[in-house]
mmCIF file of N, CA and C in Angstrom:
data_model
loop_
_atom_site.group_PDB
_atom_site.id
_atom_site.type_symbol
_atom_site.label_atom_id
_atom_site.label_comp_id
_atom_site.label_asym_id
_atom_site.label_seq_id
_atom_site.Cartn_x
_atom_site.Cartn_y
_atom_site.Cartn_z
ATOM 1 N N MET A 8 34.861 22.621 -40.191
ATOM 2 C CA MET A 8 35.771 22.364 -39.329
ATOM 3 C C MET A 8 35.770 20.736 -39.531
ATOM 4 N N ALA A 9 36.846 20.235 -39.126
ATOM 5 C CA ALA A 9 37.167 18.908 -38.977
ATOM 6 C C ALA A 9 37.230 17.942 -38.347
ATOM 7 N N TYR A 10 36.170 17.038 -38.273
ATOM 8 C CA TYR A 10 35.521 16.027 -36.654
ATOM 9 C C TYR A 10 36.517 14.902 -37.188
ATOM 10 N N HIS A 11 36.588 14.046 -36.259
ATOM 11 C CA HIS A 11 37.363 12.882 -36.145
ATOM 12 C C HIS A 11 36.291 11.446 -35.976
ATOM 13 N N GLN A 12 35.242 12.149 -36.018
ATOM 14 C CA GLN A 12 34.475 11.142 -35.605
ATOM 15 C C GLN A 12 32.792 11.160 -36.349
ATOM 16 N N ASP A 13 31.900 10.466 -36.090
ATOM 17 C CA ASP A 13 30.705 10.365 -37.060
ATOM 18 C C ASP A 13 30.316 11.743 -36.147
ATOM 19 N N ILE A 14 29.642 12.263 -36.641
ATOM 20 C CA ILE A 14 28.218 14.070 -36.391
ATOM 21 C C ILE A 14 27.150 13.419 -36.617
ATOM 22 N N PRO A 15 25.826 14.071 -35.873
ATOM 23 C CA PRO A 15 24.725 14.035 -36.457
ATOM 24 C C PRO A 15 24.405 14.384 -37.815
ATOM 25 N N ILE A 16 24.032 14.491 -38.166
ATOM 26 C CA ILE A 16 23.611 15.432 -39.433
ATOM 27 C C ILE A 16 22.795 16.708 -39.149
ATOM 28 N N GLN A 17 22.166 17.017 -37.836
ATOM 29 C CA GLN A 17 21.502 18.225 -37.888
ATOM 30 C C GLN A 17 22.892 18.966 -37.521
ATOM 31 N N LEU A 18 23.747 18.071 -36.394
ATOM 32 C CA LEU A 18 24.468 19.130 -36.152
ATOM 33 C C LEU A 18 25.989 19.824 -37.261
ATOM 34 N N PHE A 19 25.976 19.037 -38.262
ATOM 35 C CA PHE A 19 26.691 19.323 -39.163
ATOM 36 C C PHE A 19 25.910 20.348 -40.209
ATOM 37 N N VAL A 20 24.393 20.157 -40.663
ATOM 38 C CA VAL A 20 24.174 21.137 -41.228
ATOM 39 C C VAL A 20 24.000 22.275 -40.814
ATOM 40 N N SER A 21 23.886 22.588 -39.734
ATOM 41 C CA SER A 21 23.891 23.755 -38.468
ATOM 42 C C SER A 21 25.049 24.807 -38.816
ATOM 43 N N GLN A 22 26.076 23.807 -38.733
ATOM 44 C CA GLN A 22 27.031 24.503 -38.777
ATOM 45 C C GLN A 22 27.759 24.557 -40.438
ATOM 46 N N GLU A 23 27.837 24.088 -41.094
ATOM 47 C CA GLU A 23 28.069 24.050 -42.406
ATOM 48 C C GLU A 23 27.010 25.597 -42.966
ATOM 49 N N TYR A 24 26.226 25.517 -42.537
ATOM 50 C CA TYR A 24 24.934 26.433 -43.450
ATOM 51 C C TYR A 24 26.369 27.755 -42.959
ATOM 52 N N HIS A 25 26.991 28.201 -41.866
ATOM 53 C CA HIS A 25 27.358 29.721 -41.377
ATOM 54 C C HIS A 25 28.399 29.516 -42.618
ATOM 55 N N THR A 26 29.724 28.843 -43.381
ATOM 56 C CA THR A 26 30.154 28.700 -43.700
ATOM 57 C C THR A 26 29.980 29.678 -45.001
ATOM 58 N N PRO A 27 30.831 30.165 -46.038
ATOM 59 C CA PRO A 27 31.192 30.999 -47.052
ATOM 60 C C PRO A 27 30.231 30.548 -48.656
ATOM 61 N N ALA A 28 30.725 29.087 -48.056
ATOM 62 C CA ALA A 28 30.171 28.545 -49.464
ATOM 63 C C ALA A 28 28.347 28.969 -49.663
ATOM 64 N N VAL A 29 27.747 28.596 -48.231
ATOM 65 C CA VAL A 29 26.730 28.330 -48.283
ATOM 66 C C VAL A 29 25.783 30.152 -48.084
ATOM 67 N N GLN A 30 26.595 30.796 -47.165
ATOM 68 C CA GLN A 30 26.269 31.994 -47.839
ATOM 69 C C GLN A 30 26.081 32.864 -49.101
ATOM 70 N N VAL A 31 27.032 32.292 -49.592
ATOM 71 C CA VAL A 31 26.759 33.138 -50.935
ATOM 72 C C VAL A 31 25.907 32.943 -51.545
ATOM 73 N N ILE A 32 25.115 31.649 -51.353
ATOM 74 C CA ILE A 32 23.585 30.917 -51.837
ATOM 75 C C ILE A 32 22.206 32.041 -51.520
ATOM 76 N N VAL A 33 22.945 31.611 -49.484
ATOM 77 C CA VAL A 33 21.165 32.051 -49.158
ATOM 78 C C VAL A 33 21.192 33.379 -48.368
ATOM 79 N N ASP A 34 22.119 34.433 -49.189
ATOM 80 C CA ASP A 34 22.724 35.696 -48.155
ATOM 81 C C ASP A 34 21.306 36.720 -48.537
ATOM 82 N N THR A 35 20.815 36.670 -50.033
ATOM 83 C CA THR A 35 19.430 37.069 -50.131
ATOM 84 C C THR A 35 18.196 36.836 -49.934
ATOM 85 N N TRP A 36 18.455 35.597 -49.274
ATOM 86 C CA TRP A 36 17.223 35.311 -49.008
ATOM 87 C C TRP A 36 16.524 35.550 -47.796
ATOM 88 N N ARG A 37 15.045 35.811 -47.800
ATOM 89 C CA ARG A 37 14.416 37.110 -46.809
ATOM 90 C C ARG A 37 13.553 35.385 -45.910
ATOM 91 N N VAL A 38 14.457 34.215 -45.610
ATOM 92 C CA VAL A 38 14.120 33.082 -45.214
ATOM 93 C C VAL A 38 14.573 33.283 -44.067
ATOM 94 N N GLU A 39 14.115 32.912 -42.697
ATOM 95 C CA GLU A 39 14.762 32.665 -41.676
ATOM 96 C C GLU A 39 15.403 31.338 -41.630
ATOM 97 N N PRO A 40 17.123 31.346 -41.579
ATOM 98 C CA PRO A 40 17.226 30.559 -41.370
ATOM 99 C C PRO A 40 17.302 29.409 -41.011
ATOM 100 N N GLN A 41 17.075 28.961 -39.632
ATOM 101 C CA GLN A 41 16.273 27.722 -39.301
ATOM 102 C C GLN A 41 15.184 26.959 -40.093
ATOM 103 N N LEU A 42 14.377 27.695 -40.662
ATOM 104 C CA LEU A 42 13.721 27.442 -41.506
ATOM 105 C C LEU A 42 14.374 26.509 -42.734
ATOM 106 N N VAL A 43 15.373 27.093 -43.525
ATOM 107 C CA VAL A 43 16.261 26.420 -44.512
ATOM 108 C C VAL A 43 16.786 24.768 -43.579
ATOM 109 N N ILE A 44 17.522 25.544 -42.300
ATOM 110 C CA ILE A 44 18.196 24.567 -42.139
ATOM 111 C C ILE A 44 17.476 22.966 -41.926
ATOM 112 N N GLU A 45 16.269 23.078 -41.207
ATOM 113 C CA GLU A 45 15.157 22.283 -41.396
ATOM 114 C C GLU A 45 14.896 21.440 -41.903
ATOM 115 N N ARG A 46 14.584 22.287 -43.450
ATOM 116 C CA ARG A 46 14.633 21.748 -44.940
ATOM 117 C C ARG A 46 15.668 20.689 -45.039
ATOM 118 N N VAL A 47 16.681 21.013 -44.994
ATOM 119 C CA VAL A 47 18.179 20.587 -45.782
ATOM 120 C C VAL A 47 18.240 19.161 -44.453
ATOM 121 N N ILE A 48 18.039 19.498 -43.083
ATOM 122 C CA ILE A 48 18.065 18.325 -42.466
ATOM 123 C C ILE A 48 16.804 17.089 -42.729
ATOM 124 N N GLU A 49 15.952 17.862 -42.983
ATOM 125 C CA GLU A 49 14.485 16.775 -43.584
ATOM 126 C C GLU A 49 14.874 15.880 -44.144
ATOM 127 N N HIS A 50 15.677 16.847 -45.365
ATOM 128 C CA HIS A 50 16.121 16.256 -46.821
ATOM 129 C C HIS A 50 17.129 15.236 -46.682
ATOM 130 N N PHE A 51 17.963 15.097 -46.092
ATOM 131 C CA PHE A 51 18.972 14.060 -45.897
ATOM 132 C C PHE A 51 18.361 13.039 -44.489
ATOM 133 N N ARG A 52 17.548 13.414 -43.945
ATOM 134 C CA ARG A 52 17.232 12.322 -43.565
ATOM 135 C C ARG A 52 16.132 11.250 -44.258
ATOM 136 N N GLU A 53 15.113 12.158 -44.999
ATOM 137 C CA GLU A 53 14.811 11.191 -46.343
ATOM 138 C C GLU A 53 15.487 10.408 -46.702
ATOM 139 N N MET A 54 16.514 10.935 -46.888
ATOM 140 C CA MET A 54 17.109 9.979 -47.468
ATOM 141 C C MET A 54 17.900 8.800 -46.907
ATOM 142 N N GLY A 55 17.875 8.766 -45.680
ATOM 143 C CA GLY A 55 18.651 7.639 -44.598
ATOM 144 C C GLY A 55 19.805 8.221 -44.070
ATOM 145 N N ILE A 56 19.883 9.398 -44.417
ATOM 146 C CA ILE A 56 21.312 10.069 -43.897
ATOM 147 C C ILE A 56 21.151 10.841 -42.450
ATOM 148 N N TYR A 57 21.438 10.128 -41.370
ATOM 149 C CA TYR A 57 21.103 10.874 -39.739
ATOM 150 C C TYR A 57 22.704 11.397 -39.321
ATOM 151 N N ARG A 58 23.656 10.190 -39.463
ATOM 152 C CA ARG A 58 24.779 11.200 -38.951
ATOM 153 C C ARG A 58 26.188 10.792 -39.997
ATOM 154 N N ILE A 59 27.133 12.015 -40.372
ATOM 155 C CA ILE A 59 28.371 12.367 -40.960
ATOM 156 C C ILE A 59 29.331 11.860 -40.818
ATOM 157 N N ARG A 60 29.845 10.198 -41.652
ATOM 158 C CA ARG A 60 31.762 10.356 -41.175
ATOM 159 C C ARG A 60 32.358 11.038 -41.532
ATOM 160 N N PRO A 61 33.238 11.532 -41.185
ATOM 161 C CA PRO A 61 34.305 12.119 -41.192
ATOM 162 C C PRO A 61 34.832 11.684 -42.973
ATOM 163 N N ASN A 62 35.368 11.105 -43.295
ATOM 164 C CA ASN A 62 36.026 10.947 -44.971
ATOM 165 C C ASN A 62 34.754 11.414 -45.889
ATOM 166 N N HIS A 63 33.063 11.658 -45.217
ATOM 167 C CA HIS A 63 32.296 12.078 -46.332
ATOM 168 C C HIS A 63 31.736 13.371 -46.022
ATOM 169 N N HIS A 64 31.993 13.932 -45.201
ATOM 170 C CA HIS A 64 31.876 15.814 -45.061
ATOM 171 C C HIS A 64 32.142 16.802 -46.647
ATOM 172 N N ARG A 65 33.080 16.355 -47.327
ATOM 173 C CA ARG A 65 32.824 17.121 -48.745
ATOM 174 C C ARG A 65 31.596 16.502 -49.525
ATOM 175 N N LEU A 66 31.368 15.457 -49.505
ATOM 176 C CA LEU A 66 30.282 14.928 -50.217
ATOM 177 C C LEU A 66 29.096 15.088 -49.855
ATOM 178 N N ILE A 67 29.019 15.335 -48.257
ATOM 179 C CA ILE A 67 27.790 15.812 -48.038
ATOM 180 C C ILE A 67 27.503 17.116 -48.196
ATOM 181 N N LYS A 68 28.474 17.542 -47.811
ATOM 182 C CA LYS A 68 28.645 19.674 -48.208
ATOM 183 C C LYS A 68 28.330 19.693 -49.733
ATOM 184 N N LYS A 69 28.713 18.797 -50.539
ATOM 185 C CA LYS A 69 28.663 19.302 -51.986
ATOM 186 C C LYS A 69 26.789 19.254 -51.797
ATOM 187 N N ALA A 70 26.506 17.881 -51.669
ATOM 188 C CA ALA A 70 24.854 17.477 -51.510
ATOM 189 C C ALA A 70 24.514 19.063 -51.051
ATOM 190 N N MET A 71 24.739 19.256 -50.248
ATOM 191 C CA MET A 71 23.427 20.526 -48.997
ATOM 192 C C MET A 71 23.599 21.579 -50.264
ATOM 193 N N LEU A 72 25.195 21.954 -50.595
ATOM 194 C CA LEU A 72 25.271 23.024 -51.366
ATOM 195 C C LEU A 72 23.919 22.846 -53.281
ATOM 196 N N ASN A 73 23.935 21.510 -53.577
ATOM 197 C CA ASN A 73 23.307 21.402 -54.684
ATOM 198 C C ASN A 73 21.984 21.530 -54.353
ATOM 199 N N HIS A 74 21.414 20.959 -53.009
ATOM 200 C CA HIS A 74 19.944 20.558 -52.411
ATOM 201 C C HIS A 74 19.277 22.419 -52.170
ATOM 202 N N LEU A 75 20.738 23.237 -52.126
ATOM 203 C CA LEU A 75 20.187 24.739 -51.681
ATOM 204 C C LEU A 75 19.841 25.295 -52.752
ATOM 205 N N LYS A 76 20.274 25.088 -54.162
ATOM 206 C CA LYS A 76 20.387 25.826 -54.942
ATOM 207 C C LYS A 76 18.996 25.083 -55.806
ATOM 208 N N THR A 77 18.607 23.430 -56.162
ATOM 209 C CA THR A 77 17.621 23.371 -56.782
ATOM 210 C C THR A 77 16.177 22.584 -55.955
ATOM 211 N N SER A 78 16.205 22.847 -54.546
ATOM 212 C CA SER A 78 15.377 22.343 -53.680
ATOM 213 C C SER A 78 14.447 22.783 -54.657
ATOM 214 N N PRO A 79 12.768 22.560 -55.330
ATOM 215 C CA PRO A 79 11.824 23.149 -55.512
ATOM 216 C C PRO A 79 11.060 23.586 -54.038
ATOM 217 N N GLU A 80 11.055 23.037 -52.526
ATOM 218 C CA GLU A 80 10.123 23.392 -51.550
ATOM 219 C C GLU A 80 11.178 24.574 -51.720
ATOM 220 N N ILE A 81 12.239 24.671 -51.416
ATOM 221 C CA ILE A 81 13.101 25.770 -50.700
ATOM 222 C C ILE A 81 12.825 27.121 -51.234
ATOM 223 N N MET A 82 12.526 26.803 -52.567
ATOM 224 C CA MET A 82 12.281 27.814 -53.491
ATOM 225 C C MET A 82 11.386 28.665 -53.775
ATOM 226 N N ARG A 83 10.221 27.971 -53.118
ATOM 227 C CA ARG A 83 8.701 28.261 -52.799
ATOM 228 C C ARG A 83 8.825 28.682 -51.652
ATOM 229 N N MET A 84 9.629 28.660 -50.681
ATOM 230 C CA MET A 84 9.588 29.598 -49.430
ATOM 231 C C MET A 84 10.194 30.836 -49.959
ATOM 232 N N VAL A 85 11.600 30.926 -50.555
ATOM 233 C CA VAL A 85 12.129 32.005 -50.561
ATOM 234 C C VAL A 85 11.262 33.120 -51.913
ATOM 235 N N VAL A 86 10.882 32.616 -52.475
ATOM 236 C CA VAL A 86 9.582 32.911 -53.428
ATOM 237 C C VAL A 86 8.231 33.827 -52.821
ATOM 238 N N LYS A 87 8.120 32.882 -52.400
ATOM 239 C CA LYS A 87 6.822 33.208 -51.103
ATOM 240 C C LYS A 87 6.926 33.964 -50.657
ATOM 241 N N ASN A 88 8.385 34.105 -49.349
ATOM 242 C CA ASN A 88 9.063 35.383 -48.642
ATOM 243 C C ASN A 88 9.255 36.714 -49.439
ATOM 244 N N ARG A 89 9.739 36.475 -50.540
ATOM 245 C CA ARG A 89 10.110 37.874 -51.210
ATOM 246 C C ARG A 89 8.807 38.224 -51.625
ATOM 247 N N ASN A 90 8.385 38.040 -52.092
ATOM 248 C CA ASN A 90 6.757 38.182 -52.373
ATOM 249 C C ASN A 90 5.563 39.473 -51.657
ATOM 250 N N ASP A 91 5.687 38.668 -50.328
ATOM 251 C CA ASP A 91 5.144 39.159 -49.114
ATOM 252 C C ASP A 91 5.998 40.255 -48.575
ATOM 253 N N GLU A 92 7.157 40.372 -48.566
ATOM 254 C CA GLU A 92 8.277 41.466 -48.306
ATOM 255 C C GLU A 92 7.779 42.005 -49.307
ATOM 256 N N MET A 93 7.472 41.957 -51.460
ATOM 257 C CA MET A 93 7.150 43.119 -51.755
ATOM 258 C C MET A 93 5.936 43.730 -51.752
ATOM 259 N N LYS A 94 4.765 43.014 -51.073
ATOM 260 C CA LYS A 94 3.734 43.491 -50.993
ATOM 261 C C LYS A 94 3.804 44.619 -49.620
ATOM 262 N N ARG A 95 4.248 44.276 -48.682
ATOM 263 C CA ARG A 95 4.481 44.791 -47.731
ATOM 264 C C ARG A 95 4.870 46.717 -48.021
ATOM 265 N N GLN A 96 6.385 46.165 -48.611
ATOM 266 C CA GLN A 96 6.803 47.661 -49.321
ATOM 267 C C GLN A 96 5.224 48.239 -50.262
ATOM 268 N N ARG A 97 5.056 47.348 -51.011
ATOM 269 C CA ARG A 97 3.681 48.535 -51.635
ATOM 270 C C ARG A 97 2.530 48.918 -50.818
ATOM 271 N N ASN A 98 2.390 47.920 -49.582
ATOM 272 C CA ASN A 98 1.144 48.860 -48.845
ATOM 273 C C ASN A 98 1.674 49.598 -47.740
ATOM 274 N N ARG A 99 3.294 49.886 -47.547
ATOM 275 C CA ARG A 99 4.118 50.896 -46.823
ATOM 276 C C ARG A 99 3.995 52.153 -47.735
ATOM 277 N N HIS A 100 3.786 51.858 -49.163
ATOM 278 C CA HIS A 100 4.305 53.200 -50.262
ATOM 279 C C HIS A 100 2.512 54.070 -50.021
ATOM 280 N N ALA A 101 1.687 52.777 -50.002
ATOM 281 C CA ALA A 101 0.311 53.372 -50.715
ATOM 282 C C ALA A 101 -0.366 53.814 -49.571
ATOM 283 N N ASP A 102 -0.107 53.698 -47.825
ATOM 284 C CA ASP A 102 -0.235 54.881 -47.026
ATOM 285 C C ASP A 102 -0.073 56.026 -46.851
#
């Protein structure tokens, strides 16, 4: 999405989350999208990034994709939810 002025990081992350490049990474995750979006926004805010300039969109998107792939916190959420799902399936089959 092309912008001609600074946009808040939360708007940028929320919109970029639904792009094909991000969906390739997250489409198999059993984690609520809003939880992942909140973690990514929090990551950028911790780095002091609150607004994105138009000429920084590509750079911030690359950083977002990298964070989704490498964040230990996000990976823990993904693994925990995957394990919980497997437990639920085992319990259903045991009944």
